Coordinates of C-alpha atoms and ligand atoms in Angstrom, one line a residue:
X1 CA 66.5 122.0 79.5
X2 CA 66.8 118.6 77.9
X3 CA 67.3 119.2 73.8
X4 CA 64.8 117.1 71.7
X5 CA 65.4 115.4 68.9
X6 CA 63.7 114.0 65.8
X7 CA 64.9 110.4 65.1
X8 CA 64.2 108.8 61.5
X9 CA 64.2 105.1 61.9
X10 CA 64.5 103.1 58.7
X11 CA 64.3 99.4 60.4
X12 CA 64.6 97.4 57.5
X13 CA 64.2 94.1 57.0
X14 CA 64.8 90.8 59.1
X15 CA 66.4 91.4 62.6
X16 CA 66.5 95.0 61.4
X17 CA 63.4 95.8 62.9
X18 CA 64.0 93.6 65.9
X19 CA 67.3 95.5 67.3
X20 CA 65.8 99.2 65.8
X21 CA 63.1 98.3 68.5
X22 CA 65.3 97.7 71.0
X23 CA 67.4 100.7 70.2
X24 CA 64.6 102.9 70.6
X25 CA 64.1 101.3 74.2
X26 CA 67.1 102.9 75.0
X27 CA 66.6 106.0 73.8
X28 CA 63.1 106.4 75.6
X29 CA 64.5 105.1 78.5
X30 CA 67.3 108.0 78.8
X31 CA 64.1 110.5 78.2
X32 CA 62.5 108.8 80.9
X33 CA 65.5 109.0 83.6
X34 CA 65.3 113.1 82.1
X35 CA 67.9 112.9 79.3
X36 CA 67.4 114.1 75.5
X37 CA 64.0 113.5 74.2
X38 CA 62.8 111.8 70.7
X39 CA 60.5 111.2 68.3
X40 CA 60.4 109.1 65.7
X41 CA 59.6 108.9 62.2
X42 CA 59.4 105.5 60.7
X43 CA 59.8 104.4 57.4
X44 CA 59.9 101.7 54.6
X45 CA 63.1 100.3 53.4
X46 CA 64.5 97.7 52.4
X47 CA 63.4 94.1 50.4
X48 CA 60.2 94.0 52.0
X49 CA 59.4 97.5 50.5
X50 CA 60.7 96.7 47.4
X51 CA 57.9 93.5 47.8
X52 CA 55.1 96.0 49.2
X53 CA 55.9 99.3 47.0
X54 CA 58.4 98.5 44.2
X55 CA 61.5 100.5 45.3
X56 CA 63.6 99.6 48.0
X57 CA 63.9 103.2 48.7
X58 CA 60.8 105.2 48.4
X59 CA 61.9 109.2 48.0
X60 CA 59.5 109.7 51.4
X61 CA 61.7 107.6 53.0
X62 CA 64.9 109.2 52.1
X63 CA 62.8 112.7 52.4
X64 CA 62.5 112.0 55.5
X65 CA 65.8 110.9 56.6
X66 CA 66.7 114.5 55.3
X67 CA 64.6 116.3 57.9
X68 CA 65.2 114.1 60.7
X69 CA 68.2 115.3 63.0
X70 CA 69.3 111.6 62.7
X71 CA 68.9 108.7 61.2
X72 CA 69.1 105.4 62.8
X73 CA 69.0 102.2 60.2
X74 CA 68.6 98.5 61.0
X75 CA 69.8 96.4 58.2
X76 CA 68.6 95.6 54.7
X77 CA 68.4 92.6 52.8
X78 CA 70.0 94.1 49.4
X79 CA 70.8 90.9 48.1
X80 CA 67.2 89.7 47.3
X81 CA 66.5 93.1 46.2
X82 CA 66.5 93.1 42.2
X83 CA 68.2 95.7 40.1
X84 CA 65.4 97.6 39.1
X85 CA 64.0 97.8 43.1
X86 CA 67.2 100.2 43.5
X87 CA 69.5 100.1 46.0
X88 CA 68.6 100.8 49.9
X89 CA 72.4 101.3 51.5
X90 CA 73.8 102.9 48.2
X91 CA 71.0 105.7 48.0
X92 CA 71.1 106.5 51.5
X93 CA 74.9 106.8 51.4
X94 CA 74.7 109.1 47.8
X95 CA 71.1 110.4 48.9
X96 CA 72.6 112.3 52.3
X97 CA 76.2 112.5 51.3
X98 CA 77.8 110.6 53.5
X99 CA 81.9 110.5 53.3
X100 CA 82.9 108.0 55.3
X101 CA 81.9 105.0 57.3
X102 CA 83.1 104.8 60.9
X103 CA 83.7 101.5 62.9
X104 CA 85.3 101.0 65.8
X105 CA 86.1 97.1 67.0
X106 CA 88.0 96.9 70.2
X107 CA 88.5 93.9 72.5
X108 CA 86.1 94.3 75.9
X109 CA 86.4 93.1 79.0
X110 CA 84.7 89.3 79.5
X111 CA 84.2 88.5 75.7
X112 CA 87.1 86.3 74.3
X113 CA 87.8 87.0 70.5
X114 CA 90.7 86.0 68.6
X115 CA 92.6 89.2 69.7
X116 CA 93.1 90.0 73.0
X117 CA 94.7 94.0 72.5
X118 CA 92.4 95.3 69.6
X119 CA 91.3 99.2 69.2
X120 CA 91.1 100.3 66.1
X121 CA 88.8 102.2 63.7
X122 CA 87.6 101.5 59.9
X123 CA 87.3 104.4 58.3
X124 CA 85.3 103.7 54.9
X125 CA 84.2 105.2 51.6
X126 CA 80.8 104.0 51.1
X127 CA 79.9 106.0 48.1
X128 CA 81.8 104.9 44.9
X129 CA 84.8 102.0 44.6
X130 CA 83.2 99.1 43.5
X131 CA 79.9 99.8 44.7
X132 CA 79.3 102.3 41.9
X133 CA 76.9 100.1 40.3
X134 CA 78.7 100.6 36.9
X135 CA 78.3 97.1 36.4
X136 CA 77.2 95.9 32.8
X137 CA 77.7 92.8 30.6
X138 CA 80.3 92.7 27.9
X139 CA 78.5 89.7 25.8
X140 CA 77.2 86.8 27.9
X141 CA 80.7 85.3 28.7
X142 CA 82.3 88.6 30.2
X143 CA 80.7 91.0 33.2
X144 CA 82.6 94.2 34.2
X145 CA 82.2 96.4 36.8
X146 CA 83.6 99.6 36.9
X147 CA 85.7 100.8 40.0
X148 CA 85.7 104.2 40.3
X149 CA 87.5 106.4 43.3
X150 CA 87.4 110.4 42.9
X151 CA 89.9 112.5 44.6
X152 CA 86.8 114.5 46.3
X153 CA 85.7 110.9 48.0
X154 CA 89.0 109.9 49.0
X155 CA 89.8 113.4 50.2
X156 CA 86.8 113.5 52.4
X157 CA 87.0 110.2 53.8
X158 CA 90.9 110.6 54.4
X159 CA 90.1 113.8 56.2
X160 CA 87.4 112.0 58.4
X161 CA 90.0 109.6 58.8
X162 CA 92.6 112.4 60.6
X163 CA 89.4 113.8 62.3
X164 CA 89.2 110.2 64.1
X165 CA 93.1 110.2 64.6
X166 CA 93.5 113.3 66.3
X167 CA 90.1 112.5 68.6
X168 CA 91.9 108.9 69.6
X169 CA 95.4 110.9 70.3
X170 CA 93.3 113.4 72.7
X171 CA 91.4 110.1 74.2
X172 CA 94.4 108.1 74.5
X173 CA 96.9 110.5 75.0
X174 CA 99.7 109.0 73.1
X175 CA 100.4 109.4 69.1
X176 CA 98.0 107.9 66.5
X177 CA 98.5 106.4 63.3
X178 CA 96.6 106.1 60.3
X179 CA 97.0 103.3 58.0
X180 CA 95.7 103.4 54.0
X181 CA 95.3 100.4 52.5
X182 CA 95.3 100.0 49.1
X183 CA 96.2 97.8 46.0
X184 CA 99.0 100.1 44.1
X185 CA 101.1 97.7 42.5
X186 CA 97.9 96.5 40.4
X187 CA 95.2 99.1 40.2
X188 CA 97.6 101.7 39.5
X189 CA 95.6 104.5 38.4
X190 CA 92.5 104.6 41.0
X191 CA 94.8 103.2 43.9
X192 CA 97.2 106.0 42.7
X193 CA 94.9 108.5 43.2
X194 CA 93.4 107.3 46.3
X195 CA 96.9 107.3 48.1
X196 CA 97.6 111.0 46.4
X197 CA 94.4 112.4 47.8
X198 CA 95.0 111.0 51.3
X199 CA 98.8 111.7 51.1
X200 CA 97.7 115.2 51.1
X201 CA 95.3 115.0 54.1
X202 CA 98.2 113.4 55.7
X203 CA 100.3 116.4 55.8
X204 CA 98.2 118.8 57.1
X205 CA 98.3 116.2 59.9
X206 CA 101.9 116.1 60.7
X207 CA 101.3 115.0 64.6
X208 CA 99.7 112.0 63.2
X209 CA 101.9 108.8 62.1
X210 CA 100.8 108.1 58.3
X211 CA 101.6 104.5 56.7
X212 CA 100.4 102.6 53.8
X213 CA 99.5 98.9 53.3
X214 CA 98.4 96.5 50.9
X215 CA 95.3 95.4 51.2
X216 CA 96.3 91.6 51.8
X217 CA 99.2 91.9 54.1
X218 CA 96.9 94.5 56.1
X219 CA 94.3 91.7 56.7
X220 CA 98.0 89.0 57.4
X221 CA 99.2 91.8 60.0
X222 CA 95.2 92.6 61.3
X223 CA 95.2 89.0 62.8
X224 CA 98.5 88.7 63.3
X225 CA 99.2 91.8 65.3
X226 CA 96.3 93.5 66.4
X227 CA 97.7 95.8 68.3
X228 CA 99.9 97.9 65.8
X229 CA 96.1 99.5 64.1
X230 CA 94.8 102.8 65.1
X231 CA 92.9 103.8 62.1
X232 CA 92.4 102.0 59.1
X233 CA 91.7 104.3 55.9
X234 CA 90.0 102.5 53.1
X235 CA 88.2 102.7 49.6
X236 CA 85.1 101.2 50.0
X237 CA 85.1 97.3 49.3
X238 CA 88.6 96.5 50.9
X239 CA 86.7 98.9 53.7
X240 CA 83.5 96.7 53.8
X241 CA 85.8 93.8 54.5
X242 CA 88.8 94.5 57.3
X243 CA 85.5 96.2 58.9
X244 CA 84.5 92.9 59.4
X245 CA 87.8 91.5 59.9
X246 CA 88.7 93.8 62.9
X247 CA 85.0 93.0 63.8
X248 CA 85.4 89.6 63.6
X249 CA 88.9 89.8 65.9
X250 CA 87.3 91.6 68.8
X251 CA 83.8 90.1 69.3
X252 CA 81.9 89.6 66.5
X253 CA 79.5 91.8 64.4
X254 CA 77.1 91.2 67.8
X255 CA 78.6 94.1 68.8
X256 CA 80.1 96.1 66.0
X257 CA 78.8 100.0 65.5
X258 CA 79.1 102.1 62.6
X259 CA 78.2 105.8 61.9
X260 CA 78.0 107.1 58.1
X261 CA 78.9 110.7 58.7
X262 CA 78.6 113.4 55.9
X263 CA 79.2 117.2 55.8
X264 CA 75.2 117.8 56.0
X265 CA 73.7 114.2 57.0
X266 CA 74.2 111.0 59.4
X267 CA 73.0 108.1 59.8
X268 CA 74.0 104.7 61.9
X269 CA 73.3 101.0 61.8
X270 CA 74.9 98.1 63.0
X271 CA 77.6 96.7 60.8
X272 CA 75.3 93.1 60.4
X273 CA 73.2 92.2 57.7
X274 CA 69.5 91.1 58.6
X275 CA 70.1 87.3 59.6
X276 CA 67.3 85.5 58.1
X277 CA 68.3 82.2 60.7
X278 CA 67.4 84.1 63.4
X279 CA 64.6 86.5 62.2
X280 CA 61.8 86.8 64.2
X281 CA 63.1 84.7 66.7
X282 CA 63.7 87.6 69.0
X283 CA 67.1 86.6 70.4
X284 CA 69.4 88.9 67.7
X285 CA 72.2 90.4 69.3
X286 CA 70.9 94.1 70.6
X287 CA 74.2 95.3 71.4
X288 CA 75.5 96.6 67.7
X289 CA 72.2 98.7 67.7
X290 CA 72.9 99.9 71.3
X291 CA 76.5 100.9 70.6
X292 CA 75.4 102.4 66.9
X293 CA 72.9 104.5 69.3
X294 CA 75.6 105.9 71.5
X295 CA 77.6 107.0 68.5
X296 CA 74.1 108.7 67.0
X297 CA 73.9 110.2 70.8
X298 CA 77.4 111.7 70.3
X299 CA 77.1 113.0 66.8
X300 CA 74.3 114.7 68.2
X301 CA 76.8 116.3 71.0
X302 CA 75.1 114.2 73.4
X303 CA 78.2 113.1 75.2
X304 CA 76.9 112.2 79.0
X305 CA 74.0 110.4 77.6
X306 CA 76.8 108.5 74.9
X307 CA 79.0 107.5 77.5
X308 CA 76.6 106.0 80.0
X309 CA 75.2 104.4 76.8
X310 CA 78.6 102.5 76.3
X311 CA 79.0 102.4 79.7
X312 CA 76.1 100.7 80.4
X313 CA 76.3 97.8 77.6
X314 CA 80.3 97.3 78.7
X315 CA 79.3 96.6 82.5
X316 CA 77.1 94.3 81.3
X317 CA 79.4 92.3 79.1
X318 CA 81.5 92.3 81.4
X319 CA 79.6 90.7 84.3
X320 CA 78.6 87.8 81.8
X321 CA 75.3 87.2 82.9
X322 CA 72.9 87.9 80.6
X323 CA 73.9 87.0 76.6
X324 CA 72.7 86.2 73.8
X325 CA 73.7 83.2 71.4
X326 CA 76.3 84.8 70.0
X327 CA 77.9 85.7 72.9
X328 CA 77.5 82.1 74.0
X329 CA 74.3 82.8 76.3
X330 CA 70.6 82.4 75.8
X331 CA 68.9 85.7 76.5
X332 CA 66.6 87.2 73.9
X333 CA 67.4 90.6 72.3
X334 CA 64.6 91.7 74.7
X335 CA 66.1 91.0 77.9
X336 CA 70.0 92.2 76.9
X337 CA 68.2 95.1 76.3
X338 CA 66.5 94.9 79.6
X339 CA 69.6 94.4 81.3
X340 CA 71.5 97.1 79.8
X341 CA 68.2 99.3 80.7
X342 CA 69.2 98.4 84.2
X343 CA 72.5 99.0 83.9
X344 CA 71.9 102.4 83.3
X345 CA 69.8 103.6 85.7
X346 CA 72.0 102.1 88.5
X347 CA 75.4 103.8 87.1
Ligands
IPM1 C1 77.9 96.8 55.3 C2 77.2 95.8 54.4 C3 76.7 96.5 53.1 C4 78.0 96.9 52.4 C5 75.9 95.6 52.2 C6 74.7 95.1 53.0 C7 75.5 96.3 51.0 O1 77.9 94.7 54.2 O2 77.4 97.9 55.6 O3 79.1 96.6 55.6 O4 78.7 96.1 51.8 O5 78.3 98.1 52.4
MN2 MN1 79.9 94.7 55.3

């Protein structure tokens, strides 16, 4: 028998709710061909819930995430969001625990980014850093904001980092390598601590080839060598950043994926923001929120249904017919996902 699943969608604002949408295509589709099964719980979040309810986050909303056996999220405007309408990303991250941010950018066949031989991973803390929203005002000439990395958050995401390594070594069959990237030689204390806590991790991973990098000449060797990245292990804004640099050097954030993955919780959204140019135009890339859905599908140990997921959305990038604007073509989100559809019930 087919195992069912509850699915908490938090859509969000902008093209959130258009890709959600077609995410949810997908996944009623793979119920249709006699896959897994869903339901759905939808819920407010984001700016336009802050403008209808006053919080970004109502606790229903992150209630329900709780109960759900997933969570799939579209993308938030946080910027308009004011800080007493709280903080969408940042309680959902603290709210369920996450550790660690996963997203993988590789180069696939019949897109042309600016790397030709990229696979790698981001792995990134999502819950403190520079996001701890310890921010205040000195007087009115001086703002500070507090950085803030714990050996328990930089443990667990270093460990989630291994966990990745040692998956890609079995999938690729050669050895992997993790790379931490850090600031050292400046931020002394908290990049100190970061590297001890993952130093640790590293050597109860002694199959696993550990390195360190600064932050800036990982971003130089990112573009300039592509190739030598396997895992990237990061505190949480120099995360949020060669995420979208690795993004950026396979095909865009079109098509990058991310799953926030804690001991108890999940959830996954694409790694774009909510694109107000294109809002409610109906031609937003689909494809993140497709490939975010296969990594749901696998965290749920849904493998088969994962694989023919990716599968499905790789044949057809590759045959080039159907894209959206992004990608150079002028399909709407709609019809990529229409085509993908296809794609799977013909594989
Ligand atoms: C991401 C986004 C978020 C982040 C923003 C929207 C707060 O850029 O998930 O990468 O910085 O974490
Ligand atoms: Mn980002």
């Amino acid at each position: 028998m087919a195992s069912s699943y509850t699915i908490c969608l938090l859509p969000g604002d902008g093209i959130g709710t258009e890709v959600t949408e077609c995410g949810r295509r997908v996944l009623d589709f793979l119920s249709e061909q006699g896959g897994p099964s869903f339901d759905y719980d939808v819920r407010p979040a984001g700016y336009d819930t802050f403008l209808e309810v006053g919080h970004s986050l109502p606790d229903e909303s992150l209630d329900a995430a709780k109960l759900a056996d997933a969570v799939l999220v579209g993308a938030m405007d946080v910027a308009q969001i004011p800080p007493h309408g709280g903080d969408p990303l940042g309680g959902l991250r603290i709210g369920l625990e996450v550790s660690a941010s996963v997203r993988p950018s590789r180069t696939i066949d019949g897109i042309i980014g600016p790397a030709d031989d990229i696979d790698c991973v981001v792995v990134r803390e999502v819950t403190e850093g520079l996001y701890s929203r310890d921010e205040y005002m000195g007087d009115d000439n001086a703002a500070y904001a507090v950085r803030v990395v714990t050996r328990e958050a930089s443990t667990k995401t270093a460990r989630m980092a291994f966990a990745q390594a040692v998956a890609r070594q079995e999938i690729y069959g050669r050895p992997s390598r993790v790379t931490a990237v850090h600031k050292v030689g400046v931020l002394k204390l908290s990049d100190g601590l970061f590297l001890e806590a993952c130093a640790d991790v590293a050597r109860d991973f002694p199959e696993v080839i550990y390195e360190t990098a600064n932050v800036d000449a990982c971003a130089m060797d990112m573009v300039r060598n592509p190739g030598h990245f396997d895992v990237i292990l990061a505190t949480n804004v120099f995360g949020d950043i060669l995420s979208d640099v690795a993004a950026g050097l396979a095909a865009g954030l079109g098509l990058a994926a991310s799953a926030c993955i804690g001991d108890r919780w999940a959830y996954f959204e694409p790694v774009h923001g909510t694109a107000p140019d294109i809002a409610g135009k109906g031609i937003a890339n689909p494809c993140a929120t497709i490939l975010t859905v296969a990594m749901m599908l696998r965290h749920l140990g849904e493998d088969e249904s994962a694989d023919a997921v990716e599968n499905a959305v790789y044949a057809v990038l590759a045959k080039g017919t159907v894209r959206t604007g992004d990608l150079g073509g002028v399909a709407t989100s709609a019809e990529m996902t229409n085509a993908v559809l296809t794609a799977l019930s013909t594989k």
